[in-house]
mmCIF file of C-alpha atoms in Angstrom:
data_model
loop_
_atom_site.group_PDB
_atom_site.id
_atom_site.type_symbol
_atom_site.label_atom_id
_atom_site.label_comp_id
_atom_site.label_asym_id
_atom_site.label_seq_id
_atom_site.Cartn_x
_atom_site.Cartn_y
_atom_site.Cartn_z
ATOM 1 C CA UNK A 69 150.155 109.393 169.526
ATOM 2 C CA UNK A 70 149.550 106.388 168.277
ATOM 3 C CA UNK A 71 148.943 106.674 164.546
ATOM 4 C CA UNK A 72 149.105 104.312 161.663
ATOM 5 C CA UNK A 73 149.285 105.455 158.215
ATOM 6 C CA UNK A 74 148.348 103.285 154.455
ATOM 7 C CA UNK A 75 149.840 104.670 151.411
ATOM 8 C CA UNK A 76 148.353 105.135 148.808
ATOM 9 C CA UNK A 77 144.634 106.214 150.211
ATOM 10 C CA UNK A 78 143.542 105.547 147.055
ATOM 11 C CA UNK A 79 144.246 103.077 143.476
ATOM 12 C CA UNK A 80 143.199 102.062 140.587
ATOM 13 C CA UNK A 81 145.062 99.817 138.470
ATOM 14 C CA UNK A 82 144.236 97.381 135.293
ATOM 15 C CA UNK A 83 143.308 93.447 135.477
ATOM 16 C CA UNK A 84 147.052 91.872 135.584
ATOM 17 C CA UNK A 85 148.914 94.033 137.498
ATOM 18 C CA UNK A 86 150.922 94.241 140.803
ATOM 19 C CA UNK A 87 149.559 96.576 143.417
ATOM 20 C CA UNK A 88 151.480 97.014 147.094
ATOM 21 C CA UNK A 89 149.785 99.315 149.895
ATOM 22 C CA UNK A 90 151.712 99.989 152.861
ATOM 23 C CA UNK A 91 150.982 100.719 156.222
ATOM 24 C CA UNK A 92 153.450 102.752 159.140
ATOM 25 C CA UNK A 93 153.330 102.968 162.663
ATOM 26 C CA UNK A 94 154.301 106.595 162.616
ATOM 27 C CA UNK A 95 155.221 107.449 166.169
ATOM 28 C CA UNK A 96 155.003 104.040 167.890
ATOM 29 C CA UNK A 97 157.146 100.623 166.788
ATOM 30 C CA UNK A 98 154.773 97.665 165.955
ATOM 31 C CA UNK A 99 156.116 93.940 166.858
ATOM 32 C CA UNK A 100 153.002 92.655 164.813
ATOM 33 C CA UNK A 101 150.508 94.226 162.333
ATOM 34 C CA UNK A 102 147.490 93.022 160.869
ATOM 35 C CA UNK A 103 145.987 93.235 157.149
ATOM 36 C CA UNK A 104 142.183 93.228 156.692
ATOM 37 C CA UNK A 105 139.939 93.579 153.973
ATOM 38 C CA UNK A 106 136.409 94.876 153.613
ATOM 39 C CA UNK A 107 133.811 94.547 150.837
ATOM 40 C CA UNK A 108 130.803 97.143 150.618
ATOM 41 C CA UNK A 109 128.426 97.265 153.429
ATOM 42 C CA UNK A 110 130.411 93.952 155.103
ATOM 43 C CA UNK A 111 132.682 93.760 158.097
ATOM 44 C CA UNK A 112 136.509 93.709 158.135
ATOM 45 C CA UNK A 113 137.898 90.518 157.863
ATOM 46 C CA UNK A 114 141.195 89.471 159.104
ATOM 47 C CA UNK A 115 143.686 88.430 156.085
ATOM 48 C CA UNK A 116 146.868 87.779 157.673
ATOM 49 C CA UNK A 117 148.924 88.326 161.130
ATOM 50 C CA UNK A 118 152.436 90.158 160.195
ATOM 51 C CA UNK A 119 155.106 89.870 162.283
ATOM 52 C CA UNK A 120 158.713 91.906 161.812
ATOM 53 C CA UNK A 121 161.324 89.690 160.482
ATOM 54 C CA UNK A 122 159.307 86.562 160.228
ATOM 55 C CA UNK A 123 156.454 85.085 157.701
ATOM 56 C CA UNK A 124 153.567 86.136 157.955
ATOM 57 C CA UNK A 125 150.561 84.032 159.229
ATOM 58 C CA UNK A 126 147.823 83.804 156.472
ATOM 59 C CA UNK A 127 143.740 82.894 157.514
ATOM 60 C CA UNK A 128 142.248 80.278 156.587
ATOM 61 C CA UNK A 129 140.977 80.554 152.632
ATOM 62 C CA UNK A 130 143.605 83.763 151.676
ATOM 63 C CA UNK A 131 146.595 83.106 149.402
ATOM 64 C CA UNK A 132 149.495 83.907 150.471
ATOM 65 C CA UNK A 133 151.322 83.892 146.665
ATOM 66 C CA UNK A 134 148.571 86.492 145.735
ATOM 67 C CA UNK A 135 148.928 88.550 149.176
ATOM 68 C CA UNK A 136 152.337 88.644 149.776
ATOM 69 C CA UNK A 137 153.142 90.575 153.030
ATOM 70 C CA UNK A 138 156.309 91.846 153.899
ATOM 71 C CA UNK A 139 157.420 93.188 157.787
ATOM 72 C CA UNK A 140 160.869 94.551 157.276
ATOM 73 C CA UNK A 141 160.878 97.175 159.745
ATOM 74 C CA UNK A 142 158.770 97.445 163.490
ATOM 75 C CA UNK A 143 157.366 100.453 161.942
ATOM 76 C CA UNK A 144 156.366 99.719 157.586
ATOM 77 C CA UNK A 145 154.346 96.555 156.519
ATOM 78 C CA UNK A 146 153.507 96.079 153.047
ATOM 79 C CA UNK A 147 150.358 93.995 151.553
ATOM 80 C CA UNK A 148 151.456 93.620 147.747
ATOM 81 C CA UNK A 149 148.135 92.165 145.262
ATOM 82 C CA UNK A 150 149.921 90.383 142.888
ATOM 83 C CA UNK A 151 148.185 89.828 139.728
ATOM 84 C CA UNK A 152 145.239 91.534 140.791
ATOM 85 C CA UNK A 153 141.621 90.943 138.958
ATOM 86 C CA UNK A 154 138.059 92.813 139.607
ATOM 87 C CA UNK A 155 136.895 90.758 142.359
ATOM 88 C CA UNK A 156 140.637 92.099 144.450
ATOM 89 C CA UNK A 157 138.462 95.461 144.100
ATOM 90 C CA UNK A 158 137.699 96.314 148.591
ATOM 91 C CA UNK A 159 138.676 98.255 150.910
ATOM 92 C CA UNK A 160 142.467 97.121 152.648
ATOM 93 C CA UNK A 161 143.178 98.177 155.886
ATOM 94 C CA UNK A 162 145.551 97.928 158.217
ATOM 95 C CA UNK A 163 146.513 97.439 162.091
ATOM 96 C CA UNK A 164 149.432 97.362 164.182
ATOM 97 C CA UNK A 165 150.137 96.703 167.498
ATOM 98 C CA UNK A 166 152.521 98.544 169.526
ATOM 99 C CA UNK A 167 155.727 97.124 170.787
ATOM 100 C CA UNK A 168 155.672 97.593 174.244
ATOM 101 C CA UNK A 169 151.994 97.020 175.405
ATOM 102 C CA UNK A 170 151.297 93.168 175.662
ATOM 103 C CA UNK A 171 147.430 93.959 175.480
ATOM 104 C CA UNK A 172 144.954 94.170 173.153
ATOM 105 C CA UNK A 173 145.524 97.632 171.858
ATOM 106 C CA UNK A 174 145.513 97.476 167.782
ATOM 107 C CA UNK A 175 145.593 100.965 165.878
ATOM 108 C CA UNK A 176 143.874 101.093 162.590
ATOM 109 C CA UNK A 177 144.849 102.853 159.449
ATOM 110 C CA UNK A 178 142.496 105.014 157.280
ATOM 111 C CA UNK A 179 142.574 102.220 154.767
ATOM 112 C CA UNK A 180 143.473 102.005 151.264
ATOM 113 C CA UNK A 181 140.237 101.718 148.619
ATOM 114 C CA UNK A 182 141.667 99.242 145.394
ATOM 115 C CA UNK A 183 139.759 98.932 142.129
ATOM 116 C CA UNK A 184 140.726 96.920 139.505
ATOM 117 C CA UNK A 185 139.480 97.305 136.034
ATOM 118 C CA UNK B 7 134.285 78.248 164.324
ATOM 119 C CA UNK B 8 134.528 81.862 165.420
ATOM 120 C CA UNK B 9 131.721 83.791 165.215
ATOM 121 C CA UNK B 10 131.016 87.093 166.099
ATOM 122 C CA UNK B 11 127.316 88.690 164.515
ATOM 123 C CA UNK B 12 124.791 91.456 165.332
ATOM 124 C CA UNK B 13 121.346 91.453 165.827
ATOM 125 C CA UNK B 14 120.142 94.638 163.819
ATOM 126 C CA UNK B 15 121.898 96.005 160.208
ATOM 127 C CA UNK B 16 120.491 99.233 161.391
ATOM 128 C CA UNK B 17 119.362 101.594 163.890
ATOM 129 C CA UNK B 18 118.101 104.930 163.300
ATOM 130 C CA UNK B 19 117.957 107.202 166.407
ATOM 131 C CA UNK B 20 116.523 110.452 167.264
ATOM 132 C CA UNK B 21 119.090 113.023 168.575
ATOM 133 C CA UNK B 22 119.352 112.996 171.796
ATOM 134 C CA UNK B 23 117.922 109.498 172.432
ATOM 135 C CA UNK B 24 120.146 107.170 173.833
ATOM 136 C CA UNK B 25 120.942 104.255 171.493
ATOM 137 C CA UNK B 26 121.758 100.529 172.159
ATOM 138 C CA UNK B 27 123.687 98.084 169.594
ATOM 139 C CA UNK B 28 123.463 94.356 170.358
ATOM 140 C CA UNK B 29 125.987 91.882 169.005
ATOM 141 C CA UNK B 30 126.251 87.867 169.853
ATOM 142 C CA UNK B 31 128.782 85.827 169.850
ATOM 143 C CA UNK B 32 129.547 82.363 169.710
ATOM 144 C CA UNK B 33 133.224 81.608 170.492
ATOM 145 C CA UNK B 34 133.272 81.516 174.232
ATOM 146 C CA UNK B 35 137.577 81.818 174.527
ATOM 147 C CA UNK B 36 138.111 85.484 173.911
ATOM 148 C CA UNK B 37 139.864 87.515 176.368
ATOM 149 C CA UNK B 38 138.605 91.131 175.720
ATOM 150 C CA UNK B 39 135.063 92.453 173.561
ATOM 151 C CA UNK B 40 135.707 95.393 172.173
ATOM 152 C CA UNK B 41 133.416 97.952 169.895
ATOM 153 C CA UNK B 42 134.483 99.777 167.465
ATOM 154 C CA UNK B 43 133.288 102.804 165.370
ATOM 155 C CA UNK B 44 133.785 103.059 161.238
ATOM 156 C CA UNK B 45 132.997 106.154 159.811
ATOM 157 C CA UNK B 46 132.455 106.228 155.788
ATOM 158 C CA UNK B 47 135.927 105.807 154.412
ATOM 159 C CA UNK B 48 138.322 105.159 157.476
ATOM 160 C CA UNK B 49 138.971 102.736 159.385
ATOM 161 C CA UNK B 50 137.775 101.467 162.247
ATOM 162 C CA UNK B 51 138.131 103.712 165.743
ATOM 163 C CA UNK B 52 138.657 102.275 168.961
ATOM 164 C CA UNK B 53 135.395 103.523 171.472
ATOM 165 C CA UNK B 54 135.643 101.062 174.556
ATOM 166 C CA UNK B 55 136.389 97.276 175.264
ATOM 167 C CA UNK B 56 135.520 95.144 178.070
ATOM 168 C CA UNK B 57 137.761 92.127 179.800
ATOM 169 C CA UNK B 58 135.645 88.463 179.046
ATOM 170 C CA UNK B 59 135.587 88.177 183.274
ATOM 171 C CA UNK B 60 133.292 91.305 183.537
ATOM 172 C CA UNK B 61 130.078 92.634 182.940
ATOM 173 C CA UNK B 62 129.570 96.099 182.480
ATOM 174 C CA UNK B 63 132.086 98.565 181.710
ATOM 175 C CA UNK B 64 131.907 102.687 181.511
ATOM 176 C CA UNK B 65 133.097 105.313 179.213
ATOM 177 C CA UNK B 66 132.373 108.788 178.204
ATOM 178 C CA UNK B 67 128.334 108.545 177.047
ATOM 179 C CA UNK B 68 129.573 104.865 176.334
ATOM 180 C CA UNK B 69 128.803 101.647 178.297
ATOM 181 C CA UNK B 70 129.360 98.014 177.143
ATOM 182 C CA UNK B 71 126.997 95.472 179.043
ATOM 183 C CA UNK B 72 128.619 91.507 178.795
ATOM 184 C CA UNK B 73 126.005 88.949 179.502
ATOM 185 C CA UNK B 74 128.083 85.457 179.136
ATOM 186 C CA UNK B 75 125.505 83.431 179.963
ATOM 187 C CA UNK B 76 124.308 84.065 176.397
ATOM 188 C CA UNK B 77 126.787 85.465 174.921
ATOM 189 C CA UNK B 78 125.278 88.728 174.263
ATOM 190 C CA UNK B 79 127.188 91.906 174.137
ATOM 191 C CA UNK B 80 125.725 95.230 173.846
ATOM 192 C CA UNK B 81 127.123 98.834 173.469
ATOM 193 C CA UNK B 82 124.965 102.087 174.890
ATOM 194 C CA UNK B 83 125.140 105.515 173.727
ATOM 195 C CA UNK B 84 123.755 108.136 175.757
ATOM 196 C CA UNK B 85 122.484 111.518 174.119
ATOM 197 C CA UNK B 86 123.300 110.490 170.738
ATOM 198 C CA UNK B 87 124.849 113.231 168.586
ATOM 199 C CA UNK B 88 124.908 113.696 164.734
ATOM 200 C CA UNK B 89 128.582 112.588 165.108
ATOM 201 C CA UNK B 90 127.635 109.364 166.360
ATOM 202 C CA UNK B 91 126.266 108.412 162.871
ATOM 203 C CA UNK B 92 128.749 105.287 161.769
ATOM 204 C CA UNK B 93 128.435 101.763 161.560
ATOM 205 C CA UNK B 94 129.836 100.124 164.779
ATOM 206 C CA UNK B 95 131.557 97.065 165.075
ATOM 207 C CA UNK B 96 131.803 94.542 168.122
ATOM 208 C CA UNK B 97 134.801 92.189 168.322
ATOM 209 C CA UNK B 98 136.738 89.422 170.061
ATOM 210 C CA UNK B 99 140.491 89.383 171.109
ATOM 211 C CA UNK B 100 142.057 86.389 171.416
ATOM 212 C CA UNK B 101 145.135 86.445 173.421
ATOM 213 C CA UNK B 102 146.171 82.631 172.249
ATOM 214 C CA UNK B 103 146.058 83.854 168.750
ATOM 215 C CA UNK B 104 146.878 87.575 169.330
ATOM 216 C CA UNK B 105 144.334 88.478 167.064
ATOM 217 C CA UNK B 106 140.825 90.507 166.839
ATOM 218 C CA UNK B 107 137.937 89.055 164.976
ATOM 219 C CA UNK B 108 135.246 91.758 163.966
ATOM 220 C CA UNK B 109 131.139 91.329 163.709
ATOM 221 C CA UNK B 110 128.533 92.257 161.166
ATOM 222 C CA UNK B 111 128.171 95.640 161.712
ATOM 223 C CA UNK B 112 125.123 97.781 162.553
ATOM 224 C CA UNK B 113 125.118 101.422 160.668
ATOM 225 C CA UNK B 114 123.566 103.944 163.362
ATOM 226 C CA UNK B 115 121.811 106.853 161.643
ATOM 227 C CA UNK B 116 120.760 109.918 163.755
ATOM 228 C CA UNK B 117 117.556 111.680 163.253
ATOM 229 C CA UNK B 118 116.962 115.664 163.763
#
């Protein structure tokens, strides 16, 4: 149990264009899931806090109108790079949390790997 | 701010050796430490956490030693394997926030 897909696994688009990864609780609802990002040989760093039906709650330094995040369902958030340029190129992954545990637990997706050209 | 690091980019091991992976922190208002593992590719894997009001904690050839006093955290892995080979992560939960802040990283390599 417990498992939390990203589609696509994998994307390359040209400098300019939308991209949108999304990430599903598949067997577990999620109250809240979490967007990351991760350059080359550096640690995963927390982009936003997503929470179904509500905004979403962007770090400190991350743009929301270029990360736009959208929590529709307790089980399908969606990270959408909006204009994207080379330096959007890293690794996205995703967490969520499930519903009915009020603890720590946070299940990670496989990730989704974004180049931009 | 919050700051979780590491002490070492990298530890190479010889099989069978048991293997230890320090990480300090500064923030002293996390709830839970936890350590993950991140194989090439994936994403990060859950191995063990520990509550902020303890000090050691066991798992399966896994044990996480918290020393608050200064804010060191360390994870031990007994008879490494070639499977082992991953960089591993510590991290802080924040209950307040509801949100996990990771570390540096150390990449574990395994020798034959």
């Amino acid at each position: 149990g417990a498992v939390v897909s990203q589609h696509p696994s994998r994307v390359i688009c040209k400098s300019g264009t939308s991209v949108k990864i999304e990430c599903r609780s598949l067997d577990f609802q999620a109250t809240t899931m979490f967007w990351y990002r991760q350059f080359p040989k550096q640690s995963l760093m927390l982009m936003a806090t997503s929470n179904e039906g509500s905004k979403a709650t962007y770090e400190q330094g991350v743009e929301k109108d270029k990360f736009l995040i959208n929590h529709a369902s307790l089980t399908l958030s969606t990270l959408t790079v909006t204009s994207a340029h080379p330096e959007d190129s890293s690794f996205y992954i995703c967490s969520a949390a499930p519903r009915q545990r009020g603890s720590n637990e946070q299940f990670f997706g496989p990730g989704t790997r974004l180049t931009v050209l | 701010g919050e700051s979780v690091g590491l002490h070492l980019p990298t530890l190479s091991v010889q099989e069978g050796d048991n293997s230890i992976i320090n990480c300090a922190y500064s923030n002293s208002a996390s709830d839970y430490f936890i350590w993950y593992k991140q194989e090439s590719g994936k994403g990060p894997q859950f191995i063990i956490d520990i509550r902020s009001n303890m000090d050691k904690r066991q798992g399966q050839r896994v044990t996480v030693l918290l020393n608050k006093t200064v804010k060191h955290l360390s994870l031990q892995i007994a008879a490494t394997q070639p499977g082992d080979s991953a960089v591993y992560f510590c991290a802080e939960w924040f209950s307040s926030a509801s949100k996990i802040i990771f570390g540096s990283g150390t990449r574990l390599s395994i020798r034959p």
